[in-house]
Structures are given as structure tokens and as C-alpha cells.
Coordinates of C-alpha atoms in Angstrom, one line a residue:
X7 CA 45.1 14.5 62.4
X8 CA 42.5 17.4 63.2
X9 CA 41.0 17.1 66.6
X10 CA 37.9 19.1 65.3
X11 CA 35.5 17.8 63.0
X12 CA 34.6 20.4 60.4
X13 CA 31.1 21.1 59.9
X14 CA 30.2 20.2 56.5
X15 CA 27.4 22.2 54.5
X16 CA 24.9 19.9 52.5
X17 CA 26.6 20.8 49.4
X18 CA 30.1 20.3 50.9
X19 CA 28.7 16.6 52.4
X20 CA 27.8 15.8 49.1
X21 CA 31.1 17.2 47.2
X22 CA 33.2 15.1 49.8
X23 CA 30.9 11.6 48.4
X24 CA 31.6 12.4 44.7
X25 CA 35.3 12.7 45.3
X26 CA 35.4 9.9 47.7
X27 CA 33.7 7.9 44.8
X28 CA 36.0 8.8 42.4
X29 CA 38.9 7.2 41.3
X30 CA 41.6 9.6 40.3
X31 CA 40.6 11.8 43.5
X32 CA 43.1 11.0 46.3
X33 CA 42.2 11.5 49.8
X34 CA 45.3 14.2 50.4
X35 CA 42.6 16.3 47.8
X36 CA 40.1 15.6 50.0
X37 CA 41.8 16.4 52.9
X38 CA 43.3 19.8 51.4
X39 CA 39.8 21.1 50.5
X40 CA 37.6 20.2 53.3
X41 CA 40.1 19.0 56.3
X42 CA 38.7 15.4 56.7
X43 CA 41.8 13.0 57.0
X44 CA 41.5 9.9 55.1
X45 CA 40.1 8.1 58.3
X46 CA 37.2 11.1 58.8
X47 CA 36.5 10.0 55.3
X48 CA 36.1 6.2 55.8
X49 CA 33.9 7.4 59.0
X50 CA 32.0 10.0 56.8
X51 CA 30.9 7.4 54.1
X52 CA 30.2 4.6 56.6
X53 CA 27.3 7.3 58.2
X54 CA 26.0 8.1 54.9
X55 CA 25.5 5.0 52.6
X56 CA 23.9 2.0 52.9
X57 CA 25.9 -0.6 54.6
X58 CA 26.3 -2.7 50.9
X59 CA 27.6 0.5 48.9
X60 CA 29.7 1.5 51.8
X61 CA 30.8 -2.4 51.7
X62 CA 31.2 -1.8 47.5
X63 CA 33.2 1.6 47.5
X64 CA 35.4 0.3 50.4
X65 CA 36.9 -2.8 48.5
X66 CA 36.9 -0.3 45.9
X67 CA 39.4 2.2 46.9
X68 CA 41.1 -0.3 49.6
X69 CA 44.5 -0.2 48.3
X70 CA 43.8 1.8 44.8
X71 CA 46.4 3.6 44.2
X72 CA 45.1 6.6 42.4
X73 CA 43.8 7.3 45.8
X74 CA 46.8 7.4 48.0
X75 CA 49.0 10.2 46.4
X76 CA 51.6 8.0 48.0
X77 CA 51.1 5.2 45.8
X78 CA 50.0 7.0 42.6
X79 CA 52.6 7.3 39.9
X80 CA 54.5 10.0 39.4
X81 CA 53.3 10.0 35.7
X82 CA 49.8 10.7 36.9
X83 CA 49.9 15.0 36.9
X84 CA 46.3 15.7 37.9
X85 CA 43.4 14.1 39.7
X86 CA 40.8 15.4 38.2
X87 CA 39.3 15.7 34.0
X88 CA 38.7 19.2 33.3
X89 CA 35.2 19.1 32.8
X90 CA 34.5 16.5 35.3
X91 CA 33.7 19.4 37.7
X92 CA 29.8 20.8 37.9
X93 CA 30.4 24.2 40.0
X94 CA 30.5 27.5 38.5

């Protein structure tokens, strides 16, 4: 667990919701790129949406596996489509 929060850019805050959001993005992705354990995450989307779509995207990736590399099966490669990605 980090002890220090990382400070997040507006860009960065709003990279971390789109891969919280999506499916095949595990939080061990999340926590490589930006160092925000799966926890900091949960904490992270609680402060920034609206109680109902915090309420919505929790029962959605409670227990998903595609979102616990732990889970995921081993036939699963990659988290990501190729041209899912919008950066330069």
C-alpha cells in the first residue's frame, strides 16, 4: 500500500475514471500506471461520481473478474483493444 497519495493531473484524474470504468482494465493496470491501489481507486471514484453511478459501477466491477488480474483467465493476454486508446 503507498502511504502517499499521488497527485493526479486533470487529465490523469480523468484517465484513472475511464479505466476504472472499463471492463478488461484490471486495477493492478491502474495501479502500475498511476500508483493508486485498488482501495485508493474505490476511494477515488466514491469523490468523483454521483452517489447512483458510484452505486452502478461498484456492483459492476465487485467481483468481475476481468478486473482482478487474479481472477482473470490465463487465456485473457491483454487488457486493453488496440484502438481503444485516445492519446497520441
Amino acid at each position: 500500500m503507498h502511504s502517499a497519495k499521488p497527485q493526479l493531473s486533470l487529465e490523469d484524474l480523468s484517465r484513472v475514471i475511464e479505466m476504472a470504468w472499463e471492463d478488461r482494465t484490471p486495477f493492478d493496470a491502474i495501479e502500475k500506471s498511476f500508483g493508486l491501489s485498488e482501495s485508493a481507486v474505490i476511494a477515488l471514484m466514491r469523490k468523483s461520481l454521483k452517489r447512483a453511478s458510484f452505486k452502478i459501477w461498484r456492483e459492476r466491477v465487485s467481483g468481475r473478474a476481468t478486473k482482478h488480474q487474479a481472477l482473470r483467465s490465463k487465456l485473457v493476454t491483454r487488457a486493453y483493444c488496440p484502438t481503444q486508446y485516445k492519446q497520441k
